[in-house]
């Protein structure tokens, strides 16, 4: 599976910018196109990428200050209704059952708020959730695998753990 660069949802406004930024070929499959979005406008982007991709991923995990100041990325962990609305709108506009709509998040310092976000995204039709097991303030701290486990146990969809797994040995330790 391949992930694209992270695109701003407003890339639909400029055909020239979109055509120069978003390119693909037959070998790029399955391709998941990542969007940084703070509005349901990402649902309009699906027309531009759906013919070339296997799914769309909403990046709600970027901890960079500029992204959070603009209302993108990890700040969205505090807006579960908005995230679920975006997922629902994208899901409702795609008539291709195999097309995935996923979300990548960071955890909130209050795990119950993270679980709430994930449950709302699941109810809205998200295909899977990737969880980076740190808060946006934690750059070099160890990943909170216990939080990822709590999230996984709270959902009935696939949860992908992200962060600090650098070898097959570490994968085996994590799975235990």
Coordinates of N, CA and C in Angstrom, one line a residue, residues 17-141:
X17 N -2.3 23.5 -10.3 CA -1.6 23.1 -9.1 C -1.8 21.6 -8.9
X18 N -3.0 21.2 -9.0 CA -3.4 19.8 -8.8 C -2.6 18.9 -9.8
X19 N -2.6 19.3 -11.0 CA -2.0 18.4 -12.1 C -0.5 18.4 -11.9
X20 N 0.1 19.4 -11.3 CA 1.6 19.4 -11.1 C 1.9 18.7 -9.8
X21 N 1.0 18.7 -8.9 CA 1.3 18.1 -7.6 C 0.9 16.6 -7.5
X22 N -0.2 16.2 -8.1 CA -0.7 14.9 -8.0 C -0.5 14.1 -9.3
X23 N 0.5 13.2 -9.3 CA 0.7 12.4 -10.4 C 0.8 10.9 -9.9
X24 N 0.5 10.0 -10.8 CA 0.6 8.6 -10.4 C 0.8 7.8 -11.6
X25 N 1.1 6.5 -11.4 CA 1.2 5.6 -12.5 C 0.6 4.2 -12.1
X26 N 0.6 3.3 -13.0 CA -0.1 2.0 -12.8 C 0.6 1.2 -11.6
X27 N 1.8 1.4 -11.4 CA 2.5 0.7 -10.3 C 2.2 1.3 -8.9
X28 N 1.5 2.4 -8.9 CA 1.2 3.1 -7.6 C -0.2 2.6 -7.0
X29 N -0.3 1.3 -6.9 CA -1.5 0.7 -6.4 C -1.2 -0.4 -5.3
X30 N -2.1 -0.5 -4.3 CA -3.1 0.4 -4.0 C -2.6 1.8 -3.4
X31 N -3.2 2.8 -3.8 CA -2.8 4.2 -3.5 C -3.8 4.8 -2.6
X32 N -3.4 5.3 -1.4 CA -4.2 6.1 -0.5 C -3.7 7.5 -0.6
X33 N -4.7 8.4 -0.9 CA -4.3 9.9 -1.0 C -4.7 10.5 0.3
X34 N -3.6 11.2 0.9 CA -3.8 11.9 2.2 C -4.2 13.3 2.0
X35 N -5.2 13.7 2.8 CA -5.6 15.1 2.8 C -5.6 15.7 4.2
X36 N -5.1 16.9 4.3 CA -5.2 17.7 5.5 C -6.4 18.6 5.3
X37 N -7.4 18.4 6.1 CA -8.7 19.2 5.9 C -9.2 19.6 7.2
X38 N -9.9 20.7 7.2 CA -10.6 21.2 8.4 C -12.1 21.4 8.1
X39 N -12.5 21.1 6.9 CA -13.9 21.3 6.5 C -14.2 20.1 5.7
X40 N -15.5 19.9 5.5 CA -16.0 18.8 4.7 C -15.7 19.0 3.2
X41 N -15.0 20.1 2.9 CA -14.6 20.3 1.5 C -13.8 19.2 0.9
X42 N -13.2 18.4 1.7 CA -12.4 17.3 1.2 C -13.3 16.3 0.4
X43 N -14.6 16.4 0.6 CA -15.5 15.5 -0.1 C -15.5 15.9 -1.6
X44 N -15.2 17.1 -1.9 CA -15.1 17.6 -3.3 C -13.8 17.0 -4.0
X45 N -12.8 16.8 -3.2 CA -11.5 16.3 -3.7 C -11.6 14.9 -4.3
X46 N -12.5 14.1 -3.8 CA -12.7 12.7 -4.2 C -12.9 12.6 -5.7
X47 N -13.5 13.6 -6.3 CA -13.7 13.6 -7.8 C -12.3 13.6 -8.5
X48 N -11.4 14.3 -7.9 CA -10.1 14.5 -8.6 C -9.2 13.2 -8.4
X49 N -9.4 12.5 -7.3 CA -8.5 11.4 -7.0 C -9.1 10.0 -7.1
X50 N -10.4 9.9 -7.0 CA -11.1 8.6 -7.0 C -10.7 7.7 -8.1
X51 N -10.6 8.3 -9.4 CA -10.3 7.4 -10.5 C -8.9 6.8 -10.4
X52 N -8.0 7.4 -9.6 CA -6.6 7.0 -9.6 C -6.2 6.4 -8.3
X53 N -7.1 6.3 -7.3 CA -6.7 5.9 -5.9 C -7.6 4.8 -5.4
X54 N -7.1 4.1 -4.4 CA -7.9 3.1 -3.8 C -8.6 3.6 -2.5
X55 N -8.2 4.8 -2.1 CA -8.8 5.4 -0.9 C -8.3 6.8 -0.6
X56 N -9.0 7.4 0.4 CA -8.6 8.7 0.9 C -8.4 8.6 2.4
X57 N -7.3 9.3 2.8 CA -7.0 9.3 4.2 C -7.0 10.7 4.8
X58 N -7.8 11.0 5.8 CA -7.9 12.3 6.4 C -6.8 12.3 7.5
X59 N -5.8 13.2 7.3 CA -4.7 13.3 8.3 C -5.1 14.2 9.5
X60 N -5.4 13.6 10.6 CA -5.8 14.3 11.8 C -4.7 14.1 12.8
X61 N -3.5 13.9 12.3 CA -2.4 13.6 13.2 C -1.2 14.5 13.1
X62 N -1.1 15.4 12.2 CA 0.0 16.2 12.0 C 0.2 17.2 13.2
X63 N 1.4 17.1 13.9 CA 1.6 17.9 15.1 C 2.3 19.2 14.8
X64 N 2.6 19.5 13.5 CA 3.3 20.7 13.2 C 2.5 22.0 13.6
X65 N 3.2 23.0 14.1 CA 2.5 24.2 14.6 C 1.7 24.9 13.5
X66 N 2.2 25.0 12.3 CA 1.5 25.7 11.3 C 0.2 25.0 10.9
X67 N 0.3 23.7 10.9 CA -0.9 22.9 10.6 C -2.0 23.1 11.6
X68 N -1.6 23.0 12.9 CA -2.5 23.1 14.0 C -3.1 24.5 14.1
X69 N -2.3 25.5 13.8 CA -2.7 26.9 13.8 C -3.7 27.2 12.7
X70 N -3.6 26.5 11.6 CA -4.6 26.6 10.5 C -5.8 25.7 10.7
X71 N -5.9 25.0 11.8 CA -7.0 24.1 12.1 C -6.9 22.7 11.5
X72 N -5.7 22.3 11.0 CA -5.5 21.0 10.4 C -4.8 20.1 11.4
X73 N -4.7 18.8 11.0 CA -3.9 17.9 11.8 C -4.4 17.5 13.1
X74 N -3.4 17.5 14.1 CA -3.7 16.9 15.4 C -4.7 17.7 16.2
X75 N -5.0 19.0 15.8 CA -6.0 19.8 16.5 C -7.4 19.2 16.3
X76 N -7.6 18.4 15.3 CA -8.9 17.8 15.0 C -9.3 16.7 16.0
X77 N -8.4 16.2 16.8 CA -8.7 15.3 17.9 C -9.8 15.9 18.8
X78 N -9.8 17.2 18.8 CA -10.8 17.9 19.7 C -12.1 18.2 19.0
X79 N -12.2 17.8 17.7 CA -13.4 18.0 17.0 C -14.0 16.8 16.4
X80 N -14.4 15.8 17.2 CA -14.9 14.6 16.7 C -16.1 14.7 15.7
X81 N -17.0 15.7 16.0 CA -18.2 15.9 15.1 C -17.7 16.3 13.7
X82 N -16.8 17.2 13.6 CA -16.3 17.6 12.3 C -15.6 16.4 11.6
X83 N -14.8 15.7 12.3 CA -14.1 14.5 11.6 C -15.1 13.5 11.1
X84 N -16.1 13.2 11.9 CA -17.1 12.3 11.5 C -18.0 12.8 10.3
X85 N -18.2 14.1 10.3 CA -18.9 14.7 9.2 C -18.1 14.6 7.9
X86 N -16.8 14.9 8.0 CA -16.0 14.8 6.8 C -16.0 13.3 6.3
X87 N -15.8 12.4 7.2 CA -15.9 10.9 6.8 C -17.2 10.6 6.1
X88 N -18.3 11.0 6.8 CA -19.6 10.7 6.3 C -19.8 11.3 4.9
X89 N -19.4 12.6 4.7 CA -19.6 13.2 3.4 C -18.8 12.5 2.3
X90 N -17.6 12.2 2.6 CA -16.8 11.5 1.6 C -17.4 10.1 1.3
X91 N -17.7 9.4 2.3 CA -18.3 8.0 2.1 C -19.6 8.1 1.3
X92 N -20.4 9.1 1.6 CA -21.7 9.2 0.9 C -21.6 9.5 -0.6
X93 N -20.5 10.1 -0.9 CA -20.3 10.6 -2.3 C -19.5 9.6 -3.2
X94 N -19.1 8.5 -2.6 CA -18.3 7.5 -3.4 C -19.2 6.3 -3.6
X95 N -19.4 5.9 -4.8 CA -20.3 4.8 -5.1 C -19.5 3.5 -5.3
X96 N -18.3 3.5 -4.8 CA -17.4 2.3 -5.0 C -17.1 1.7 -3.7
X97 N -17.8 0.5 -3.4 CA -17.6 -0.1 -2.0 C -16.2 -0.4 -1.6
X98 N -15.3 -0.7 -2.6 CA -14.0 -1.0 -2.2 C -13.1 0.2 -1.9
X99 N -13.6 1.4 -2.2 CA -12.8 2.6 -1.9 C -12.8 2.9 -0.4
X100 N -11.6 3.0 0.1 CA -11.5 3.2 1.6 C -11.5 4.7 1.9
X101 N -12.0 4.9 3.1 CA -11.9 6.3 3.7 C -11.4 6.0 5.1
X102 N -10.1 6.5 5.3 CA -9.5 6.2 6.6 C -9.1 7.5 7.3
X103 N -8.7 7.4 8.5 CA -8.3 8.6 9.3 C -7.1 8.2 10.1
X104 N -6.1 9.2 10.1 CA -4.9 9.0 10.9 C -5.0 10.0 12.0
X105 N -4.8 9.6 13.3 CA -4.9 10.5 14.4 C -3.7 10.3 15.3
X106 N -3.6 11.3 16.2 CA -2.7 11.2 17.4 C -3.7 11.1 18.6
X107 N -3.2 10.6 19.7 CA -4.1 10.4 20.8 C -4.2 11.8 21.6
X108 N -5.3 11.9 22.2 CA -5.6 13.0 23.1 C -5.0 12.6 24.5
X109 N -4.7 13.6 25.3 CA -4.2 13.2 26.7 C -5.2 12.5 27.5
X110 N -6.5 12.7 27.2 CA -7.6 12.0 27.8 C -8.1 10.9 26.8
X111 N -7.7 9.7 27.1 CA -8.0 8.6 26.2 C -9.5 8.5 25.9
X112 N -10.3 8.8 26.8 CA -11.8 8.7 26.5 C -12.2 9.6 25.4
X113 N -11.5 10.8 25.2 CA -11.8 11.7 24.1 C -11.3 11.1 22.8
X114 N -10.2 10.4 22.8 CA -9.7 9.7 21.6 C -10.7 8.6 21.2
X115 N -11.1 7.8 22.2 CA -12.1 6.7 21.9 C -13.4 7.3 21.3
X116 N -13.8 8.4 21.9 CA -15.1 9.1 21.4 C -14.9 9.5 19.9
X117 N -13.8 10.1 19.6 CA -13.5 10.5 18.2 C -13.5 9.2 17.3
X118 N -12.9 8.2 17.7 CA -12.8 7.0 16.9 C -14.2 6.3 16.7
X119 N -14.9 6.3 17.8 CA -16.3 5.7 17.7 C -17.2 6.5 16.7
X120 N -17.1 7.8 16.8 CA -17.9 8.6 15.9 C -17.4 8.5 14.4
X121 N -16.1 8.3 14.2 CA -15.6 8.1 12.9 C -16.1 6.7 12.4
X122 N -16.1 5.7 13.2 CA -16.5 4.4 12.9 C -18.0 4.5 12.5
X123 N -18.8 5.2 13.3 CA -20.3 5.3 13.0 C -20.5 6.0 11.6
X124 N -19.6 6.9 11.3 CA -19.7 7.7 10.0 C -19.3 6.9 8.8
X125 N -18.6 5.7 9.0 CA -18.2 4.9 7.9 C -16.8 4.8 7.6
X126 N -15.9 5.2 8.5 CA -14.5 5.1 8.2 C -14.1 3.6 8.1
X127 N -13.1 3.3 7.2 CA -12.7 2.0 6.9 C -11.7 1.4 7.9
X128 N -10.8 2.3 8.3 CA -9.8 1.9 9.4 C -9.3 3.2 9.9
X129 N -8.6 3.1 11.1 CA -8.0 4.2 11.8 C -6.6 3.9 12.1
X130 N -5.7 4.8 11.7 CA -4.3 4.7 12.0 C -4.1 5.6 13.3
X131 N -3.5 5.0 14.3 CA -3.3 5.7 15.6 C -1.8 5.9 15.8
X132 N -1.4 7.1 15.8 CA 0.0 7.4 16.3 C -0.1 7.6 17.8
X133 N 0.5 6.8 18.6 CA 0.3 6.7 20.0 C 1.0 7.8 20.8
X134 N 1.0 9.0 20.4 CA 1.5 10.1 21.1 C 0.6 11.3 21.0
X135 N 0.6 12.2 22.0 CA -0.2 13.4 21.8 C 0.6 14.3 20.9
X136 N 0.0 15.4 20.5 CA 0.7 16.3 19.6 C 1.9 17.0 20.3
X137 N 1.9 17.0 21.7 CA 3.0 17.6 22.4 C 4.2 16.7 22.5
X138 N 4.0 15.4 22.3 CA 5.0 14.4 22.6 C 5.7 14.0 21.3
X139 N 6.9 14.5 21.1 CA 7.7 14.3 19.9 C 8.6 13.1 20.1
X140 N 9.3 13.1 21.2 CA 10.3 12.1 21.5 C 10.0 11.1 22.6
X141 N 8.8 11.2 23.2 CA 8.4 10.3 24.2 C 8.1 8.9 23.6

